[in-house]
GROMACS .gro file of C-alpha atoms in nm:
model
  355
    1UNK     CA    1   1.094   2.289  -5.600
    2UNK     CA    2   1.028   2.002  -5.332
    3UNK     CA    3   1.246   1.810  -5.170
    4UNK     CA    4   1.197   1.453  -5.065
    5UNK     CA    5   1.310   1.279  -4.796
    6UNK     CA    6   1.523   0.981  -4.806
    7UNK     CA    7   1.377   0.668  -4.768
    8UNK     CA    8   1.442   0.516  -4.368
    9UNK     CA    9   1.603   0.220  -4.409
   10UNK     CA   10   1.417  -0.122  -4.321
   11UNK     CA   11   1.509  -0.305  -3.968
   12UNK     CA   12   1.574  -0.652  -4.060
   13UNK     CA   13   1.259  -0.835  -4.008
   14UNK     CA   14   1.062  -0.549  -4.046
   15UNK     CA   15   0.821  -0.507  -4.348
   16UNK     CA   16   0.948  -0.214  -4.571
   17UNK     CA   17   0.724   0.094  -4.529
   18UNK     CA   18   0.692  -0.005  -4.145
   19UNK     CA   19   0.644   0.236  -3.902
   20UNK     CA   20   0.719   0.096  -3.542
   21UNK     CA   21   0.515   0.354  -3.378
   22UNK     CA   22   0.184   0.215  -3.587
   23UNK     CA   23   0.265  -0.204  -3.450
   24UNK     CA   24   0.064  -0.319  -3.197
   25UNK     CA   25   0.249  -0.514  -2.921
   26UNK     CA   26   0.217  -0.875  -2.907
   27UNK     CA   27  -0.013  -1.054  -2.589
   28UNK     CA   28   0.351  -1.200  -2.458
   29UNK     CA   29   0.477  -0.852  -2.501
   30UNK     CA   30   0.223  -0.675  -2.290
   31UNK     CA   31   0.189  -0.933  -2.029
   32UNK     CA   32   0.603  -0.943  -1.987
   33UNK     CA   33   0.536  -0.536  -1.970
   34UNK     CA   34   0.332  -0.596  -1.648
   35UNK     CA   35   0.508  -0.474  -1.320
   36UNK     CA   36   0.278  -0.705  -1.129
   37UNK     CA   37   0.372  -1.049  -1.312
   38UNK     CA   38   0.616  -1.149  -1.127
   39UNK     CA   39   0.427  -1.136  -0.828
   40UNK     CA   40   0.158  -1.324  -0.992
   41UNK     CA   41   0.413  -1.613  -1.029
   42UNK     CA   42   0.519  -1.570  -0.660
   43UNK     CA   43   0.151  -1.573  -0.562
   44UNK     CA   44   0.059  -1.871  -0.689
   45UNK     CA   45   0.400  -2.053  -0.622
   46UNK     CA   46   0.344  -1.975  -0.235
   47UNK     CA   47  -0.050  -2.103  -0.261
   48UNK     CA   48   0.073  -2.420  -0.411
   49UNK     CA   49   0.315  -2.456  -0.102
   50UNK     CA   50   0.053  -2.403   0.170
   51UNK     CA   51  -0.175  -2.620   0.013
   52UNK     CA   52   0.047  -2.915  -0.016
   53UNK     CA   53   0.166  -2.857   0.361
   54UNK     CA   54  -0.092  -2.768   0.532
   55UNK     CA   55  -0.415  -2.953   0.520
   56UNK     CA   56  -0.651  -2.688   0.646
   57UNK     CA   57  -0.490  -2.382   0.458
   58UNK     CA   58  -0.779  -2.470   0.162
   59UNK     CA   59  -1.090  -2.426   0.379
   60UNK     CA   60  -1.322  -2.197   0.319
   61UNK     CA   61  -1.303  -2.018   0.667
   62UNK     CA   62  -0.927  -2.051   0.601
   63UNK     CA   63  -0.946  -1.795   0.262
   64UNK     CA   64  -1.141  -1.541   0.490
   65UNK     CA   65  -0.863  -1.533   0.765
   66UNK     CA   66  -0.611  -1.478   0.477
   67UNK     CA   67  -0.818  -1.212   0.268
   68UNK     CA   68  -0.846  -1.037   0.594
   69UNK     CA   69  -0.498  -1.043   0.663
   70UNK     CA   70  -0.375  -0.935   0.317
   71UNK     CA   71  -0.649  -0.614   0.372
   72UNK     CA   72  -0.551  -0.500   0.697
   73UNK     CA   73  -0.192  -0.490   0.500
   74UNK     CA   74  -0.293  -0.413   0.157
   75UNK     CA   75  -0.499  -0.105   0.230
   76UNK     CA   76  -0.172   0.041   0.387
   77UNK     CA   77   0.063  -0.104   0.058
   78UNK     CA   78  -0.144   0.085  -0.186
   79UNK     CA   79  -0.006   0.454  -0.187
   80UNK     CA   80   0.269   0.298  -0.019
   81UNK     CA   81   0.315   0.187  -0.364
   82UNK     CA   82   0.180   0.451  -0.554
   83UNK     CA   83   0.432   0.713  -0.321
   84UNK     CA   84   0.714   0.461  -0.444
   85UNK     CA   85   0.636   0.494  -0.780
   86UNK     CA   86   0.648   0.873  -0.779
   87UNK     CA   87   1.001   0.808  -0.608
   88UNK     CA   88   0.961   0.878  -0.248
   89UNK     CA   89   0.927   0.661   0.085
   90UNK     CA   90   0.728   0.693   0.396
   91UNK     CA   91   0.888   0.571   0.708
   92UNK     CA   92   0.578   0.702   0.925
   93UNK     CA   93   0.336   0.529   0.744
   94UNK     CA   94   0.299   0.283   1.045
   95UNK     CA   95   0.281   0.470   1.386
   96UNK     CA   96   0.035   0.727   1.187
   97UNK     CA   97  -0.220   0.462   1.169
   98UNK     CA   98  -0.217   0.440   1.532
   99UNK     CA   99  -0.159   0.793   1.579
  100UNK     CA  100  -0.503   0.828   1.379
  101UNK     CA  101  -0.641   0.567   1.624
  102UNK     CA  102  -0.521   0.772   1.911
  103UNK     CA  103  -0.691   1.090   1.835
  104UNK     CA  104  -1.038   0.927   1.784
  105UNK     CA  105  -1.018   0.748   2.043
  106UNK     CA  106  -0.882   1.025   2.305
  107UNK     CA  107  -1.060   1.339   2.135
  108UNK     CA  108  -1.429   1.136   2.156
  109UNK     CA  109  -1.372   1.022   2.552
  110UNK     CA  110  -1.250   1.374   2.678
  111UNK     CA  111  -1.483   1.591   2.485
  112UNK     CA  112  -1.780   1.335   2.592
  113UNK     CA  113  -1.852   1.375   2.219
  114UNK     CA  114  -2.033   1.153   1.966
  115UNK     CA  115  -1.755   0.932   1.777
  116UNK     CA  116  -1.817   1.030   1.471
  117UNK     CA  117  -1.687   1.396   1.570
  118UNK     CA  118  -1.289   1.193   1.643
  119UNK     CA  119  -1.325   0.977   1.318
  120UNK     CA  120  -1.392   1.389   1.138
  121UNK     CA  121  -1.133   1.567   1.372
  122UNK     CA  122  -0.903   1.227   1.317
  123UNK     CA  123  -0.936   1.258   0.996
  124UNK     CA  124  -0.857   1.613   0.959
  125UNK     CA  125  -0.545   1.562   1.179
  126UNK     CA  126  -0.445   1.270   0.973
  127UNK     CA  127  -0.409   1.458   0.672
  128UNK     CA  128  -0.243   1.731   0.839
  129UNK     CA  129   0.029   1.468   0.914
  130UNK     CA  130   0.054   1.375   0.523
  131UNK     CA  131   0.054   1.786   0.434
  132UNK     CA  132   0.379   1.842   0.702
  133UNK     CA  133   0.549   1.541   0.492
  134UNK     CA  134   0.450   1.656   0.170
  135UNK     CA  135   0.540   2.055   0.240
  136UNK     CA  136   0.871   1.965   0.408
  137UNK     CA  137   0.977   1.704   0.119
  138UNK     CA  138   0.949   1.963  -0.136
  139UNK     CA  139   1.101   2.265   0.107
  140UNK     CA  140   1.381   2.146   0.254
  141UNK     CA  141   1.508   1.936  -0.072
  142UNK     CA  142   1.591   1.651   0.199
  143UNK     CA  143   1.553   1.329   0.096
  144UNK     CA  144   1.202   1.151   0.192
  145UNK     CA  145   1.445   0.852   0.384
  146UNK     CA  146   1.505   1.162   0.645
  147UNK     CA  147   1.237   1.360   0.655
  148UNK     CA  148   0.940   1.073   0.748
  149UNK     CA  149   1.210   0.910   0.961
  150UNK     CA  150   1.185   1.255   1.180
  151UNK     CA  151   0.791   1.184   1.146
  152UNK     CA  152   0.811   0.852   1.217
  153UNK     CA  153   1.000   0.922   1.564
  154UNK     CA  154   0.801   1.247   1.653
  155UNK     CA  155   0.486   1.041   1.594
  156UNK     CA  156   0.593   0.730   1.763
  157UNK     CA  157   0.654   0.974   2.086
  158UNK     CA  158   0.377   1.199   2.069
  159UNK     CA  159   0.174   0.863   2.068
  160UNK     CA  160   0.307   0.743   2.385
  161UNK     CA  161   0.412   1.083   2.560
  162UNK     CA  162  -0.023   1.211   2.495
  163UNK     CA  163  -0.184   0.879   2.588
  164UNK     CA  164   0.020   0.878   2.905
  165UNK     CA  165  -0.055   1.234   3.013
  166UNK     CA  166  -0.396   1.194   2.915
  167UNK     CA  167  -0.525   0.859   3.014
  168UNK     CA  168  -0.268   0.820   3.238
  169UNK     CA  169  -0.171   0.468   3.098
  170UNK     CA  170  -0.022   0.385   2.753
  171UNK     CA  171  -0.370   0.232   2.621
  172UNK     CA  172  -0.694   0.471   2.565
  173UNK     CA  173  -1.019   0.419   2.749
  174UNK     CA  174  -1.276   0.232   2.616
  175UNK     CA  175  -1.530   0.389   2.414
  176UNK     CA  176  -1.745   0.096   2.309
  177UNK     CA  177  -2.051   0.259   2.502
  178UNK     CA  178  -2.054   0.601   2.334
  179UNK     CA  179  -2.315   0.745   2.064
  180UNK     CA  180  -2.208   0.653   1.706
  181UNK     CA  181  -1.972   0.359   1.788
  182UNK     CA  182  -2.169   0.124   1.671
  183UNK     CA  183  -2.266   0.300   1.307
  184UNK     CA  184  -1.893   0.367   1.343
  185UNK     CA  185  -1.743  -0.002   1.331
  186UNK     CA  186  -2.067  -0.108   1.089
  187UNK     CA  187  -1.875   0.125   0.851
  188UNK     CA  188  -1.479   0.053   0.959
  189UNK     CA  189  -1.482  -0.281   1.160
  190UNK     CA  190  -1.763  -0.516   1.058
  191UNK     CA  191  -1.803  -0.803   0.864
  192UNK     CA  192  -2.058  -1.006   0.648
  193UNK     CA  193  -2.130  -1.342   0.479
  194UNK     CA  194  -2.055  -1.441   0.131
  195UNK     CA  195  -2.129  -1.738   0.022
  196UNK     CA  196  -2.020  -1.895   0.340
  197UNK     CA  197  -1.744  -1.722   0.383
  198UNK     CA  198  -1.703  -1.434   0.639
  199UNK     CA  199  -1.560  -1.131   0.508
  200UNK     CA  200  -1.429  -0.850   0.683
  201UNK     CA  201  -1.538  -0.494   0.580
  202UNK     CA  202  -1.193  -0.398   0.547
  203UNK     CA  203  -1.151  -0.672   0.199
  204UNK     CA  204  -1.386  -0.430   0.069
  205UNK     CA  205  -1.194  -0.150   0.131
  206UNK     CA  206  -0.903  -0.315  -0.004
  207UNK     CA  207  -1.037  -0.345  -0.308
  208UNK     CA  208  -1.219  -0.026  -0.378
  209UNK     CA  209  -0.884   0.137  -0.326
  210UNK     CA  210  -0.691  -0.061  -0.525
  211UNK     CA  211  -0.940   0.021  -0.821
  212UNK     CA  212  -0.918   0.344  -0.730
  213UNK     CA  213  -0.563   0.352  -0.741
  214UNK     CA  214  -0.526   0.162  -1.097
  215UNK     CA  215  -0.756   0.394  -1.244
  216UNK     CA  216  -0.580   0.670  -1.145
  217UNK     CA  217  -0.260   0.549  -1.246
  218UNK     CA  218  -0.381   0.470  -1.586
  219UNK     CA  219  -0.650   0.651  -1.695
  220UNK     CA  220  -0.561   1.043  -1.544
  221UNK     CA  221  -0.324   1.286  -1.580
  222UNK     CA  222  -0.232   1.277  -1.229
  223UNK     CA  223  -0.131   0.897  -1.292
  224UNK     CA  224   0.092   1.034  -1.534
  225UNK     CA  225   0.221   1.296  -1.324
  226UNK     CA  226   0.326   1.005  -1.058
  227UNK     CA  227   0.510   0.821  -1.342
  228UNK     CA  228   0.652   1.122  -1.464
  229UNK     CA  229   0.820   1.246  -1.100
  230UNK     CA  230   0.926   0.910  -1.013
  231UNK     CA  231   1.116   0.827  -1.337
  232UNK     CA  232   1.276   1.190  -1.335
  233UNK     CA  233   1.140   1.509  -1.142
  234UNK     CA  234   1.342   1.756  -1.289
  235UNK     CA  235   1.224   1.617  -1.651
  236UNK     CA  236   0.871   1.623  -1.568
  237UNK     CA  237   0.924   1.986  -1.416
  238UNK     CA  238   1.051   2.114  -1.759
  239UNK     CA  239   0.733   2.002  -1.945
  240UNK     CA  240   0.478   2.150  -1.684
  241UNK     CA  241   0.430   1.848  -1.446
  242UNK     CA  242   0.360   2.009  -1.117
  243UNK     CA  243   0.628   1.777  -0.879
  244UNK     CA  244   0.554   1.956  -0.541
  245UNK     CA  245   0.164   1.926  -0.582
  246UNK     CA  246   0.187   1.567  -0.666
  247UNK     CA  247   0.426   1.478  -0.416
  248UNK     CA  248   0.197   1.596  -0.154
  249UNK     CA  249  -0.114   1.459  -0.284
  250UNK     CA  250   0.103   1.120  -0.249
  251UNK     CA  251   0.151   1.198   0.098
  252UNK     CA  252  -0.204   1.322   0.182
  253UNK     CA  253  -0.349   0.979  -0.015
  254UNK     CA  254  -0.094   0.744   0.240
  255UNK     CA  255  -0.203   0.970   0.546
  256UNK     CA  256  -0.589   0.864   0.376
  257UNK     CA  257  -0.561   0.521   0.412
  258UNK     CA  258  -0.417   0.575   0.700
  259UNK     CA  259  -0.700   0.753   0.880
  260UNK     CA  260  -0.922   0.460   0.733
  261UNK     CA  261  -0.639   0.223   0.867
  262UNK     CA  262  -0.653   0.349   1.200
  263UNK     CA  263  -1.030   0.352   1.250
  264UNK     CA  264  -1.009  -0.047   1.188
  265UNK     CA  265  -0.767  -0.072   1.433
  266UNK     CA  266  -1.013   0.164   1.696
  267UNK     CA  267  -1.368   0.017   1.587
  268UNK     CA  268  -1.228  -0.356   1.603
  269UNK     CA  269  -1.133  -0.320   1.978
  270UNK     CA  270  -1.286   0.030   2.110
  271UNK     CA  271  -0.922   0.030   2.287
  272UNK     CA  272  -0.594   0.144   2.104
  273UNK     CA  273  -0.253   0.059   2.260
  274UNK     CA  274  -0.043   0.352   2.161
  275UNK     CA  275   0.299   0.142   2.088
  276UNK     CA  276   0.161  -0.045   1.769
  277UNK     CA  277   0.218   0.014   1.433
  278UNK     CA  278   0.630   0.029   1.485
  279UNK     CA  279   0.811  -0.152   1.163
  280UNK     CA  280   0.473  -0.175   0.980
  281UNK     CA  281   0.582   0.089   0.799
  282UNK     CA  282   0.834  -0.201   0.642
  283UNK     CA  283   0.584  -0.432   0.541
  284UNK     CA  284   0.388  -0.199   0.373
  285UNK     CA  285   0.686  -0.093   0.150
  286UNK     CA  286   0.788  -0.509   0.119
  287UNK     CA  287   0.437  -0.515   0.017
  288UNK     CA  288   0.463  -0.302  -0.287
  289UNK     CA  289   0.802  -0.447  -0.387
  290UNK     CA  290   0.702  -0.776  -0.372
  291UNK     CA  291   0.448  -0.608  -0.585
  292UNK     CA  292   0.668  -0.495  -0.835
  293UNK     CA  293   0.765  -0.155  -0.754
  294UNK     CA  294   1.134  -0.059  -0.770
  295UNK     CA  295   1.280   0.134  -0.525
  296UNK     CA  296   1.415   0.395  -0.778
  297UNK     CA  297   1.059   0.496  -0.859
  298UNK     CA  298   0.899   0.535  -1.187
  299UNK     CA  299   0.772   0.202  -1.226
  300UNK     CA  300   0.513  -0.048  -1.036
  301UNK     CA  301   0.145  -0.069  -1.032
  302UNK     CA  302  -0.131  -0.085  -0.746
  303UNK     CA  303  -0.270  -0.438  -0.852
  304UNK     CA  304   0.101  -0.565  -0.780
  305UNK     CA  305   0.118  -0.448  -0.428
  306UNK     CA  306  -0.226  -0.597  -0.391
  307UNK     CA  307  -0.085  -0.965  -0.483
  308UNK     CA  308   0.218  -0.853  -0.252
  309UNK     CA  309  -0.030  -0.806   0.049
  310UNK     CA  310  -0.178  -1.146  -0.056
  311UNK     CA  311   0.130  -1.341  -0.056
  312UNK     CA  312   0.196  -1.156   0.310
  313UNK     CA  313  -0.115  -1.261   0.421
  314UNK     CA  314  -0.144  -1.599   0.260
  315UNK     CA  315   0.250  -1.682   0.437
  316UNK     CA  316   0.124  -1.537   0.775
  317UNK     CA  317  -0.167  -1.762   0.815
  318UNK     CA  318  -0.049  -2.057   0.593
  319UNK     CA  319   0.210  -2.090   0.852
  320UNK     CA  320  -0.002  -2.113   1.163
  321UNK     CA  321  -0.223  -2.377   0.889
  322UNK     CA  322   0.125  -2.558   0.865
  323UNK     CA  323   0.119  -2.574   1.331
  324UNK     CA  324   0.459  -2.418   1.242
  325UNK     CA  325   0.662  -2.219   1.466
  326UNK     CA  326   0.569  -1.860   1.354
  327UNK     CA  327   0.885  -1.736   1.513
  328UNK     CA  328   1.016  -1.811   1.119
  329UNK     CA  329   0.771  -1.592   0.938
  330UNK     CA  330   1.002  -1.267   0.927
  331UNK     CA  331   1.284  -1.585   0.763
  332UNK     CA  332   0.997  -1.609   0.501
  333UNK     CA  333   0.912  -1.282   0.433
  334UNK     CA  334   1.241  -1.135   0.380
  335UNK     CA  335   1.376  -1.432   0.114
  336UNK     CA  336   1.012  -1.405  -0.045
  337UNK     CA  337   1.131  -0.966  -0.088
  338UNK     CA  338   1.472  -1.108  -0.244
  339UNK     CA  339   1.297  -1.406  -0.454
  340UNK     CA  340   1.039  -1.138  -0.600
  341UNK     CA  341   1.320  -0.845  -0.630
  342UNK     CA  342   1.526  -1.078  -0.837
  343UNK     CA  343   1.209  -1.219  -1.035
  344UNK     CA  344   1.065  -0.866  -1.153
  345UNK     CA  345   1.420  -0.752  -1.276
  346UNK     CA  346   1.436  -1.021  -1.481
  347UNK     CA  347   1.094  -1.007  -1.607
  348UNK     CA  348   1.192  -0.630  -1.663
  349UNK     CA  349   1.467  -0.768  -1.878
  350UNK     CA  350   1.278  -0.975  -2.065
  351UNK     CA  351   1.037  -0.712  -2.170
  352UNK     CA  352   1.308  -0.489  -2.269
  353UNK     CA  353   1.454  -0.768  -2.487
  354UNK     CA  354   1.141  -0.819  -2.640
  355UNK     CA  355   1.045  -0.406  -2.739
   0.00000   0.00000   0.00000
């Protein structure tokens, strides 16, 4: 003897014999799903502004300035955003870029070395840095706010307290005249013309990792893994996600870009002062919530903290287009994080209301 199950009873609206898991989502649906949206929106709001107010913010030259800009930012913002999806900050993302900078620099002029050797050693180092983040995150149980705050202040000494002792000034010595430096900034610092338009090698960086980064987070497991340990680590852990390995792969890919960050800085100038980078670190993570990302983790996407680097770089330079004092850019940038914070969670609603 079988038994049958009962019949589910129909939703209203909902053809009988319906099963929701079988309906494809509507084109509204999907594109009110998007993390990156309300960005979007913001993007092209702010573009609309410049262009009205400043008469030179359309020129050609003008959108190369910008672009490069929004990379020097963006390349930064990207695991910034894809460490703040899988829940965790890094407040040392800044003064490591320089710190990266530092030992190239320093490590090539005292060993009389070819460059290339500091960009390898630099790189190696660089990585190191993200490893002691990752290792101690997932150690000490402390939350990520602490532990790359200690970073962020050991770094942001070390910096100072080794160029000082070693160069005896707070600024390395040139190394523009040394074997490999100029294959070095070729790959790191140069730039080329499109279409009339100069482009700087880092735009092309940019976007390879962004790519990189969206196909990760959408088409492998490790993207799911991020998802999974941002939305709730102790949920993934029960179904096999491994949360300390992909915590410190987050780490390792923001100590990545930047090591690629820092050799920009290095190959653009062949000089690095060591006190830059300080409160980058805060534009990077503006970047990726302007982008969409919340701050509770578990939701955001790469191509939204790509748009958040361009609206950073299109208000920097629109506002010098504008002959505006640019003492009021930090005025801009934090109502644009409020404007966009309040814009995704209601696009956020809005999906929800529409599942």
């Amino acid at each position: 003897m079988t038994a049958t199950a009962p019949p589910v009873e129909d939703r209203p609206g909902r053809p009988a014999g319906d099963d929701e898991r079988l309906l494809h989502a509507s084109p509204l649906r999907k594109l009110l799903g998007r993390p990156e949206l309300g960005s979007v929106v913001g993007a092209l709001a702010v573009f609309l502004f410049f262009s009205f107010v400043a008469d030179s913010f359309l020129q050609l030259s003008s959108f190369g300035t910008v672009l490069y800009a929004a990379s020097t930012l963006g390349i930064m913002a990207v695991p910034v955003a894809l460490l703040m999806i899988g829940g965790e900050f890094d407040l040392s993302a800044g003064v490591m870029v320089t710190s990266s900078a530092l030992v190239s620099s320093m490590f090539s002029f005292q060993m009389t070395a070819n460059v290339w050797v500091g960009v390898l050693v630099s790189l190696l180092v660089t990585l190191a840095f993200g490893v002691f983040n990752g290792v101690m995150l997932t150690r000490t149980k402390l939350p990520s706010f602490i532990i790359t705050l200690g970073t962020f202040l050991m770094l942001t000494g070390l910096n100072l307290g080794l160029t000082k002792l070693i160069s005896d000034t707070v600024s390395t010595k040139s190394i523009g005249d040394m074997e490999g430096f100029p294959s070095a900034r070729k790959l790191f610092a140069s730039q080329l013309t499109l279409g009339g338009v100069e482009l700087k090698v880092t735009i092309l960086w940019w976007a390879g990792l962004v790519a990189l980064a969206t196909w990760i987070l959408l088409r492998t497991r490790f993207g799911n893994w991020i998802f999974a340990v941002g939305g709730n680590a102790d949920a993934a852990r029960a179904v096999g996600v491994p949360v300390l390995r992909t915590k410190i792969g987050l780490y390792m890919g923001v100590a990545f870009c930047a090591w690629i960050s820092g050799q920009h800085l290095l190959f653009s100038f062949d000089v690095v002062q060591s006190g830059e980078g300080v409160g980058n670190e805060l534009i990077y993570i503006i970047a990726a919530v302007i982008g969409g990302c919340l701050i509770t983790g578990g939701y955001g996407s790469a191509i939204g903290s790509a748009v958040g680097a361009f609206i950073f770089g299109m208000t920097s330079k629109g506002i010098v287009y504008a002959e505006w004092n640019p003492d009021w850019f930090k005025f801009f940038l934090g109502a644009m994080l409020l404007l966009a914070t309040l814009l995704n969670a209601w696009v956020r609603k809005r999906a929800e209301a529409t599942r």
